[in-house]
PDB file of C-alpha atoms and ligand atoms in Angstrom:
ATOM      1  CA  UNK A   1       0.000   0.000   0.000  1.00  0.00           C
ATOM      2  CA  UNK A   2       2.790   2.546   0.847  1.00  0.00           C
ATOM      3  CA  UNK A   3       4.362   2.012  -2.448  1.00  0.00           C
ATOM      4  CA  UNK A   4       0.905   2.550  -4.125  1.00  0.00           C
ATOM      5  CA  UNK A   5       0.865   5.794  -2.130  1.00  0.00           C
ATOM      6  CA  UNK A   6       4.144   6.879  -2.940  1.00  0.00           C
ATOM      7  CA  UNK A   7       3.563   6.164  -7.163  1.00  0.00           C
ATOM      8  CA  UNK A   8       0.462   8.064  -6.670  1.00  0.00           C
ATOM      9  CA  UNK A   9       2.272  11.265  -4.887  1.00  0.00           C
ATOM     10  CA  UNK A  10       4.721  11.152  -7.488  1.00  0.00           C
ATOM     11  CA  UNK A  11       2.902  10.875 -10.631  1.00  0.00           C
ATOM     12  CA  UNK A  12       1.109  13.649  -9.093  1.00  0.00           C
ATOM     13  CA  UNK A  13       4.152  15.830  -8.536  1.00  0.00           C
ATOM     14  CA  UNK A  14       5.220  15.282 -12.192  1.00  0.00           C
ATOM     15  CA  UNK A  15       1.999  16.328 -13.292  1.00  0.00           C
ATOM     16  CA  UNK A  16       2.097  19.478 -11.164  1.00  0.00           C
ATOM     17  CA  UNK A  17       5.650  20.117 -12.495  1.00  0.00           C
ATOM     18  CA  UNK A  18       5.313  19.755 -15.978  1.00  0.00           C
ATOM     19  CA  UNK A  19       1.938  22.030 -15.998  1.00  0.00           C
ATOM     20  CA  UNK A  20       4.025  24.690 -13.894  1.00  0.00           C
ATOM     21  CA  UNK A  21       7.543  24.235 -16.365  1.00  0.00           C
ATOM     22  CA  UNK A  22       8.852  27.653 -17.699  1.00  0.00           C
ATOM     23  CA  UNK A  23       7.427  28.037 -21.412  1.00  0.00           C
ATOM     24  CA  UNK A  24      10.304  27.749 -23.386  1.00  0.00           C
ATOM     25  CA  UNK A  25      11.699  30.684 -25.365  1.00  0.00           C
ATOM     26  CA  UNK A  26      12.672  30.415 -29.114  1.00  0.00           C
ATOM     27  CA  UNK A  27      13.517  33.521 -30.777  1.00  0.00           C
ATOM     28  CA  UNK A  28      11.766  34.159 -34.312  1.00  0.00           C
ATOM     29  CA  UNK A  29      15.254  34.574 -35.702  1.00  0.00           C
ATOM     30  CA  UNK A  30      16.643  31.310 -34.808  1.00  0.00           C
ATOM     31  CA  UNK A  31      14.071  29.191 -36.402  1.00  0.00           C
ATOM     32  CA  UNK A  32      15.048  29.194 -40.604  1.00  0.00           C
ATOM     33  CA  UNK A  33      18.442  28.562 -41.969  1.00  0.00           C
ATOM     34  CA  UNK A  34      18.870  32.308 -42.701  1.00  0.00           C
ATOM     35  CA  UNK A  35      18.854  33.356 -38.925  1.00  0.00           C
ATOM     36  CA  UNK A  36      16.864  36.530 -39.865  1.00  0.00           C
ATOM     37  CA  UNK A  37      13.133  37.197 -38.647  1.00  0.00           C
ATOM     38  CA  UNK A  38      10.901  34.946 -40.184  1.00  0.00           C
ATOM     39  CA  UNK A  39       9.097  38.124 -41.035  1.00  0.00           C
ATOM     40  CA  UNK A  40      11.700  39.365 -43.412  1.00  0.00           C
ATOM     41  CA  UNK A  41      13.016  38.795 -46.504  1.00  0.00           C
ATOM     42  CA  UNK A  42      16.515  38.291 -46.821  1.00  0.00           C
ATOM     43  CA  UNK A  43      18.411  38.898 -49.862  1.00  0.00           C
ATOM     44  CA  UNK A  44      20.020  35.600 -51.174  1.00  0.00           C
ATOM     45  CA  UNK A  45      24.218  36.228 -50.881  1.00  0.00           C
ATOM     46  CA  UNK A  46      25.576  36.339 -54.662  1.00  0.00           C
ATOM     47  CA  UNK A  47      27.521  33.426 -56.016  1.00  0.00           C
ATOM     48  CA  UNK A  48      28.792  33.001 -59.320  1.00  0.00           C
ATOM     49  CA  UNK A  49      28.971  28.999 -61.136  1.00  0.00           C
ATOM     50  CA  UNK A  50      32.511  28.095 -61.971  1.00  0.00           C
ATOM     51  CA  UNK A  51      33.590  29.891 -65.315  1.00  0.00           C
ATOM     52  CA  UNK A  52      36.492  27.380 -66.374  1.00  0.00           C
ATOM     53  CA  UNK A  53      36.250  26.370 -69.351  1.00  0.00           C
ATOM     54  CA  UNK A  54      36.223  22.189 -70.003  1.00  0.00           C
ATOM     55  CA  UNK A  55      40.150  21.603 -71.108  1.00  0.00           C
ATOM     56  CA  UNK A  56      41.138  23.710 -67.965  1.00  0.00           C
ATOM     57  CA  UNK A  57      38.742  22.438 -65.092  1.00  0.00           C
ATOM     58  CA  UNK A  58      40.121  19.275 -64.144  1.00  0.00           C
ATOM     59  CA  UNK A  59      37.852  17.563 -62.063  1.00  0.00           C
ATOM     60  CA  UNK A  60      36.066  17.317 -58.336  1.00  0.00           C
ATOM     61  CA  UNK A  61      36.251  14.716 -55.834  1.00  0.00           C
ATOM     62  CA  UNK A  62      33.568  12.106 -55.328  1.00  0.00           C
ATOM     63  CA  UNK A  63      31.806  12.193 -52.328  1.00  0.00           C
ATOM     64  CA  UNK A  64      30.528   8.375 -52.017  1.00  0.00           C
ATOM     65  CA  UNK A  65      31.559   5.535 -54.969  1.00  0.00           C
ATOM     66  CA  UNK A  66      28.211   5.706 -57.570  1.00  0.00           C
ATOM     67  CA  UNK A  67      27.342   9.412 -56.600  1.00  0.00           C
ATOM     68  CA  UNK A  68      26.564  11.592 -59.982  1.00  0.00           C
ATOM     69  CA  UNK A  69      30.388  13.785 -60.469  1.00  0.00           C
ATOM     70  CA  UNK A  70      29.750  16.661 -60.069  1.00  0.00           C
ATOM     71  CA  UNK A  71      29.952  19.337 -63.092  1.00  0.00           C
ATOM     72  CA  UNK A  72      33.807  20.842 -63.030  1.00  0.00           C
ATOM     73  CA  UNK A  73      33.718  23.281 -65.778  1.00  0.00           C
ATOM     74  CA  UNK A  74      31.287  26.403 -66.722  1.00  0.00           C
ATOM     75  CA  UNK A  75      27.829  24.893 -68.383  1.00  0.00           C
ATOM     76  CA  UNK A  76      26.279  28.663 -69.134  1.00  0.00           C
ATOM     77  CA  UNK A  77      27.571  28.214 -72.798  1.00  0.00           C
ATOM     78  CA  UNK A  78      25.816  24.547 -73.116  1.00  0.00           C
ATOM     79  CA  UNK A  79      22.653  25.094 -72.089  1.00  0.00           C
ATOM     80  CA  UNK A  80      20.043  24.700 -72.712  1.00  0.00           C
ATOM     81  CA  UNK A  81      19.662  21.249 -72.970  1.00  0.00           C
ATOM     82  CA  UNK A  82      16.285  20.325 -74.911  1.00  0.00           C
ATOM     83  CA  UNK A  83      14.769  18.101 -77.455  1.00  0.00           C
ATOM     84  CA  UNK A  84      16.349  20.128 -80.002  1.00  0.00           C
ATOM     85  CA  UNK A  85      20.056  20.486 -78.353  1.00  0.00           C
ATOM     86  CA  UNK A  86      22.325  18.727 -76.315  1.00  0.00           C
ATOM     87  CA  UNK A  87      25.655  19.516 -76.050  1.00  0.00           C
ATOM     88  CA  UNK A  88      27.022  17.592 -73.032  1.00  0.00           C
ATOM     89  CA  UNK A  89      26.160  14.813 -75.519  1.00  0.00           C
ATOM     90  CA  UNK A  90      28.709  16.400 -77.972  1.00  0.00           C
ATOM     91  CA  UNK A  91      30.955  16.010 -75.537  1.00  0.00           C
ATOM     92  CA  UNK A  92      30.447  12.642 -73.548  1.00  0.00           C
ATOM     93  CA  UNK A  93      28.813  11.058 -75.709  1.00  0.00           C
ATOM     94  CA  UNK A  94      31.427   8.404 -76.430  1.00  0.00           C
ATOM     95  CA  UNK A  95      30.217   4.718 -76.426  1.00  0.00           C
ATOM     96  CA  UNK A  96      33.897   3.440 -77.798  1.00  0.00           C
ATOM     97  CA  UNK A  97      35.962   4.764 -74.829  1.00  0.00           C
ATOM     98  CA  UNK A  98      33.600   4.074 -71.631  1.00  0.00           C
ATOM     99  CA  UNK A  99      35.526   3.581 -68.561  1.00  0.00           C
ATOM    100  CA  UNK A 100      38.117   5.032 -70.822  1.00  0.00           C
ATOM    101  CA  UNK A 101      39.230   8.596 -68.873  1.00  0.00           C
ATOM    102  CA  UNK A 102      42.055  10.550 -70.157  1.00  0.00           C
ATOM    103  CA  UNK A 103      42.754  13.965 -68.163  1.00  0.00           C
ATOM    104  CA  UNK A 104      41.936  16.751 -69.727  1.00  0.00           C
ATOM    105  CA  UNK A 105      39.768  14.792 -72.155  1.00  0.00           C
ATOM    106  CA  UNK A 106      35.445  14.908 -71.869  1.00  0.00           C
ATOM    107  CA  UNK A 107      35.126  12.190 -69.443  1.00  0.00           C
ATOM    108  CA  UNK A 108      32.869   9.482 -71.510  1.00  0.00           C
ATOM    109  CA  UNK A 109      29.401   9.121 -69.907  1.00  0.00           C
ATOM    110  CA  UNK A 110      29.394   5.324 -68.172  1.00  0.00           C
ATOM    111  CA  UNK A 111      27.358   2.248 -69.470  1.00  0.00           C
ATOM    112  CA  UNK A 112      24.501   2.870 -66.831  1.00  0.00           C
ATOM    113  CA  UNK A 113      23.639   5.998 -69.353  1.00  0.00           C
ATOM    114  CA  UNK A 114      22.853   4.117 -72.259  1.00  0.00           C
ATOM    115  CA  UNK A 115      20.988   1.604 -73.225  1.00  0.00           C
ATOM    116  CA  UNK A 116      22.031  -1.426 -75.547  1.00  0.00           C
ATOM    117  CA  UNK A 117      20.053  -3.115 -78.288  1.00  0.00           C
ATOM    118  CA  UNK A 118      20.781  -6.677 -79.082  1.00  0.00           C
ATOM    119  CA  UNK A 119      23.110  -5.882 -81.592  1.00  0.00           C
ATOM    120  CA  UNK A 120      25.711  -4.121 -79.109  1.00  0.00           C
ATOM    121  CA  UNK A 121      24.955  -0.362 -79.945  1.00  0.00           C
ATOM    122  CA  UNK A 122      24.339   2.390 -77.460  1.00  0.00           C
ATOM    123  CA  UNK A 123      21.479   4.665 -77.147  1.00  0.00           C
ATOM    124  CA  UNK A 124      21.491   7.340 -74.676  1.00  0.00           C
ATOM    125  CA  UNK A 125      18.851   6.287 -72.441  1.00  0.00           C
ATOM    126  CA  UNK A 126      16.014   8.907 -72.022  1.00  0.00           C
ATOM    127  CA  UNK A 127      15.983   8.541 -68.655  1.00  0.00           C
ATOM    128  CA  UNK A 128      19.185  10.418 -68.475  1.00  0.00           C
ATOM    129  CA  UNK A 129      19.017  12.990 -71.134  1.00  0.00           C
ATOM    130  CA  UNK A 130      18.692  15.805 -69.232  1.00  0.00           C
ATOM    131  CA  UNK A 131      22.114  15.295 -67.492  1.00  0.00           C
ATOM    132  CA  UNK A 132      21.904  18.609 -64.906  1.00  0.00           C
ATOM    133  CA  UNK A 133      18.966  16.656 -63.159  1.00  0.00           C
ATOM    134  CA  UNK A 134      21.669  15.219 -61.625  1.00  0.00           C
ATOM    135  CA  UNK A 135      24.946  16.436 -62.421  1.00  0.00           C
ATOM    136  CA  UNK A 136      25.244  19.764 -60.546  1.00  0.00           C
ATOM    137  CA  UNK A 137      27.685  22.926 -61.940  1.00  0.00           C
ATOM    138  CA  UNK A 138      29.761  24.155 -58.387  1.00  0.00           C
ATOM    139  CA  UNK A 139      29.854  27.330 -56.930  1.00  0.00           C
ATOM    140  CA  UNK A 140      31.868  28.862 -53.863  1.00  0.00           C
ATOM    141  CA  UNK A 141      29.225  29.711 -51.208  1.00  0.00           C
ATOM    142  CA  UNK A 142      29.096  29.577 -47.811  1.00  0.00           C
ATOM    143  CA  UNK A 143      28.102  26.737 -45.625  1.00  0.00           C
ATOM    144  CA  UNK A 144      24.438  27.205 -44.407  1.00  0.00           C
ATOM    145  CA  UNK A 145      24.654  24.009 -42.170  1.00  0.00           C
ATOM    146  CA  UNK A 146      27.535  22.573 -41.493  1.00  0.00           C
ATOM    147  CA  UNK A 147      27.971  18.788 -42.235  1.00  0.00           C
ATOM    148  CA  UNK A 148      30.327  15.885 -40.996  1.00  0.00           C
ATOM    149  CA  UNK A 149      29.290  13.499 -44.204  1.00  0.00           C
ATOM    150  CA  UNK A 150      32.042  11.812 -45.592  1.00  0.00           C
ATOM    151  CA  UNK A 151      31.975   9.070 -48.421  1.00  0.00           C
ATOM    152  CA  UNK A 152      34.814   6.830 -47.116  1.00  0.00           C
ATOM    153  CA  UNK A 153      34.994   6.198 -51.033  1.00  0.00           C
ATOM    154  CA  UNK A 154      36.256   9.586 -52.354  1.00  0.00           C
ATOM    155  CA  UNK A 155      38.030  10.859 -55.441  1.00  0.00           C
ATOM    156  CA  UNK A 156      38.505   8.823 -57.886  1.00  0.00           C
TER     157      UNK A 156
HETATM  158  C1  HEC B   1      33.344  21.159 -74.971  1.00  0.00           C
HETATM  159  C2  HEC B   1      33.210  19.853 -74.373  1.00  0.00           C
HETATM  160  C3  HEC B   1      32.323  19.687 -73.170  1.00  0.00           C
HETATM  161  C4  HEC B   1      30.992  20.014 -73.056  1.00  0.00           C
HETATM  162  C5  HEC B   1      30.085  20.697 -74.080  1.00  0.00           C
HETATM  163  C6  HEC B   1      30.569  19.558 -71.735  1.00  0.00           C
HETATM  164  N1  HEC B   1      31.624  18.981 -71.073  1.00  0.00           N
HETATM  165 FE1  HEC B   1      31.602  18.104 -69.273  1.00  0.00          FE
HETATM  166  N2  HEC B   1      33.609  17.774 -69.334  1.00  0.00           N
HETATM  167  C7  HEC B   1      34.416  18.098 -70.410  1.00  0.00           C
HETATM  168  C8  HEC B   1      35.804  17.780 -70.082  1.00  0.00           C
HETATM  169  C9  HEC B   1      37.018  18.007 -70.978  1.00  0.00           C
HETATM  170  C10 HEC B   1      35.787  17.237 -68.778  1.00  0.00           C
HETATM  171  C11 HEC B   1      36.942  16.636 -67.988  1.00  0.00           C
HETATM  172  C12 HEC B   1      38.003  17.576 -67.517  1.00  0.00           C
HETATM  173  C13 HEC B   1      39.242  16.830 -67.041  1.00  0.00           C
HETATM  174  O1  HEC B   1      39.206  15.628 -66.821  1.00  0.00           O
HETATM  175  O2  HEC B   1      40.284  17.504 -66.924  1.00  0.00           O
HETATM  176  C14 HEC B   1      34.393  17.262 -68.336  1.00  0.00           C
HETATM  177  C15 HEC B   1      33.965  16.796 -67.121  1.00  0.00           C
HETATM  178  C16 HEC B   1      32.625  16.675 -66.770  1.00  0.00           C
HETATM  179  C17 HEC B   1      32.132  16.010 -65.581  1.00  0.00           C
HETATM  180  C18 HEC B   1      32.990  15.365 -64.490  1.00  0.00           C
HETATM  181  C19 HEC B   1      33.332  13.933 -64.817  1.00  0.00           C
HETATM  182  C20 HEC B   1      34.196  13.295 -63.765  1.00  0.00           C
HETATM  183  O3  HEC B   1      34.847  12.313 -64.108  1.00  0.00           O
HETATM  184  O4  HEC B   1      34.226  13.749 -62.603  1.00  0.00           O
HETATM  185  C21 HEC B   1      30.766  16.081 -65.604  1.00  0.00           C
HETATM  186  C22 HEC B   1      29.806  15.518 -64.592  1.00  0.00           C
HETATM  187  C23 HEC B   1      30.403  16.820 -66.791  1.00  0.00           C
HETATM  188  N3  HEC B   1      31.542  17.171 -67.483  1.00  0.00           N
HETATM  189  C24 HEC B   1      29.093  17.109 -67.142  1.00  0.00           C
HETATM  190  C25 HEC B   1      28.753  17.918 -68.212  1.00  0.00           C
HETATM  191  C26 HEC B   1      27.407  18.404 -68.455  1.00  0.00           C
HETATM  192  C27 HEC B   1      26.204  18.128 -67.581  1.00  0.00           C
HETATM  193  C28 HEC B   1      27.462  19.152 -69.595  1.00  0.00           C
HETATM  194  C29 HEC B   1      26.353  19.923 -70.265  1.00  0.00           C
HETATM  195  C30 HEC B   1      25.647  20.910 -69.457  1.00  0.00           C
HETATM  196  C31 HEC B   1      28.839  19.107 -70.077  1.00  0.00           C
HETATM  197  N4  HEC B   1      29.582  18.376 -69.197  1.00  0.00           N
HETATM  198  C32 HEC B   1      29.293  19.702 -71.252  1.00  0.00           C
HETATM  199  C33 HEC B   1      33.991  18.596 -71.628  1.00  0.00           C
HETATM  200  C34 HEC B   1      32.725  19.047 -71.907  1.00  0.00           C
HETATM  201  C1  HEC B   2      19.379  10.175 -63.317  1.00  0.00           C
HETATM  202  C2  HEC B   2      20.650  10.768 -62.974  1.00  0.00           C
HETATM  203  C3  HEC B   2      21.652  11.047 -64.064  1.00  0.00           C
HETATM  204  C4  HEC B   2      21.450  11.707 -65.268  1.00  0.00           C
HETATM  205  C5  HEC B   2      20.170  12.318 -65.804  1.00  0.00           C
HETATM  206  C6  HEC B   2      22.743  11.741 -65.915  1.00  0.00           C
HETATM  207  N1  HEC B   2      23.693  11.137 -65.124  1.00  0.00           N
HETATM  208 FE1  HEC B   2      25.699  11.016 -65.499  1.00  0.00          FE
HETATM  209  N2  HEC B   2      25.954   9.896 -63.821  1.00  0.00           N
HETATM  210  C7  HEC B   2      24.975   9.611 -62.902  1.00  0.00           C
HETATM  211  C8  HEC B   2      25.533   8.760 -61.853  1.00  0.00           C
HETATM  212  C9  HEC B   2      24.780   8.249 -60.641  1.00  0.00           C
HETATM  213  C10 HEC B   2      26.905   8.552 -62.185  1.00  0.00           C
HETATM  214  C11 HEC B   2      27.935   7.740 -61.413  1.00  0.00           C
HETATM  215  C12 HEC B   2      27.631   6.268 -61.494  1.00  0.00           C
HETATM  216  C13 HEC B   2      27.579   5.793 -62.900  1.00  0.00           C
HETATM  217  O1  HEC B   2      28.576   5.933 -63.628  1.00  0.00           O
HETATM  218  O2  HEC B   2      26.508   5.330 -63.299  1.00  0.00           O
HETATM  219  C14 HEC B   2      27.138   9.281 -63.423  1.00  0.00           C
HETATM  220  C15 HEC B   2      28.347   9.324 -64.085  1.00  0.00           C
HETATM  221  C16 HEC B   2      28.629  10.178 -65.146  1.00  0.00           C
HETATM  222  C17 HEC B   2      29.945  10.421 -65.707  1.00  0.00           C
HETATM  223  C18 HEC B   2      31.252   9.790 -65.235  1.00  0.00           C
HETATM  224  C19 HEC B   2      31.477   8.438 -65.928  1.00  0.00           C
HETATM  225  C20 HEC B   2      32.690   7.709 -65.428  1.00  0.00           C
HETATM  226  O3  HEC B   2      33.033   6.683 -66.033  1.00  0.00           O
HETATM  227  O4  HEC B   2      33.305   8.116 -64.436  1.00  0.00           O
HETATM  228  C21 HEC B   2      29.799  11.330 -66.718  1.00  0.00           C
HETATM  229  C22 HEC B   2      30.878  11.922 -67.577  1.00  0.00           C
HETATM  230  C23 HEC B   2      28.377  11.634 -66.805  1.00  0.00           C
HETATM  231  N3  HEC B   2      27.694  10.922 -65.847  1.00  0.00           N
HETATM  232  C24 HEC B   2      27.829  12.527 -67.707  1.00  0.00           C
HETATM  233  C25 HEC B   2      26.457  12.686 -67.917  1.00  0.00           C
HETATM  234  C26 HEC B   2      25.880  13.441 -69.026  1.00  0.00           C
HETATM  235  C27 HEC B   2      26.669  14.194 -70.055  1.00  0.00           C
HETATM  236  C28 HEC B   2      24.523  13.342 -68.892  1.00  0.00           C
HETATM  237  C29 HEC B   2      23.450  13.870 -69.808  1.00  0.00           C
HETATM  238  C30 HEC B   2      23.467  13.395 -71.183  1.00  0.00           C
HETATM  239  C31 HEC B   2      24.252  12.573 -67.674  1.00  0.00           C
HETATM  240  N4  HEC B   2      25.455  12.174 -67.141  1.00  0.00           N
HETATM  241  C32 HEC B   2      22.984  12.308 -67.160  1.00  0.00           C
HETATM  242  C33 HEC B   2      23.679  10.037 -62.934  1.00  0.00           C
HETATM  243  C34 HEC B   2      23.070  10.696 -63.989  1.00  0.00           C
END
C-alpha cells in the first residue's frame, strides 16, 4: 500500500511540475536557416557557377563511390539542354571509350547511361538525357549548415 501511495504522490508531482515548467523561449530569428526574422526577406548572398572552361577544369572529388560527379567546368555556354540540343552529348557522348578517362579529355558518360540493343549499340537512355537533373555545376558559397558526411569512397 505505501508504495501505491508513494507512485500516486509522485505521478502527481510530475503532473504538477510539468503544468508549472517555464514556457520555453525560441527567438523568431533562430528558427530558418537564414537566422533573420521569419518576417523578413533576406536577400540571397551572390555566387557566381565556376567559369572554367572544359580543357582547364580538371575535375572534383567524389563524395561516395556511384554518386553523380559533379559538373567541373562552366555549363552557361551549353545550355540549354532540350529536345532540339544537347551539347554535353557532344561532348560525352562516347560509347567506344567508356571507362576510358584521359585527363583533360570529356570524361565518356558510363554504361549505366545508355541503353544497348541486341546488336551491341548504345542509345542514350532517355531517362538520363537531361544530365543537370543530376549532375550539378559548383559554386563557392558559404556553408548554411555545417555537415560531418564523408563518403569513405572519395576521389577517384
Ligand atoms: C566542350 C566539351 C564539353 C561540353 C560541351 C561539356 N563537357 Fe563536361 N567535361 C568536359 C571535359 C574536358 C571534362 C573533364 C576535364 C578533365 O578531366 O580535366 C568534363 C567533365 C565533366 C564532368 C565530371 C566527370 C568526372 O569524371 O568527374 C561532368 C559531370 C560533366 N563534365 C558534365 C557535363 C554536363 C552536364 C554538360 C552539359 C551541361 C557538359 N559536361 C558539357 C567537356 C565538356
Ligand atoms: C538520373 C541521374 C543522371 C542523369 C540524368 C545523368 N547522369 Fe551522369 N551519372 C549519374 C551517376 C549516378 C553517375 C555515377 C555512377 C555511374 O557511372 O553510373 C554518373 C556518371 C557520369 C559520368 C562519369 C562516368 C565515369 O566513367 O566516371 C559522366 C561523364 C556523366 N555521368 C555525364 C552525364 C551526361 C553528359 C549526362 C546527360 C546526357 C548525364 N550524365 C545524365 C547520374 C546521372
Amino acid at each position: 500500500m505505501k508504495l501505491k501511495i508513494a507512485l500516486f504522490s509522485g505521478l502527481l508531482g510530475l503532473a504538477y511540475g510539468l503544468s508549472n515548467a517555464d514556457p520555453v523561449m525560441v527567438l523568431d530569428d533562430s528558427l530558418g536557416l537564414s537566422q533573420v526574422s521569419v518576417f523578413a526577406v533576406p536577400t540571397p548572398a551572390v555566387f557566381e557557377y565556376r567559369t572554367l572552361d572544359p580543357k582547364e577544369s580538371g575535375v572534383l572529388p567524389r563524395y561516395w563511390e556511384d554518386a553523380p560527379p559533379q559538373v567541373p567546368h562552366r555549363i552557361d555556354k551549353f545550355l540549354p539542354v532540350n529536345a532540339k540540343s544537347n551539347k554535353c552529348l557532344e561532348c560525352h557522348e562516347e560509347p567506344d571509350k567508356i571507362g576510358k578517362k584521359v585527363k583533360g579529355k570529356p570524361t565518356p558518360m558510363s554504361e549505366t547511361h545508355y541503353v544497348k540493343s541486341a546488336a551491341d549499340e548504345f542509345t542514350v537512355s532517355n531517362k538520363r538525357y537531361v544530365c543537370t537533373l543530376c549532375h550539378a555545376p559548383q559554386a563557392e558559397v558559404g556553408t548554411l549548415m555545417e555537415n560531418t558526411f564523408r563518403g569513405d569512397t572519395a576521389a577517384k
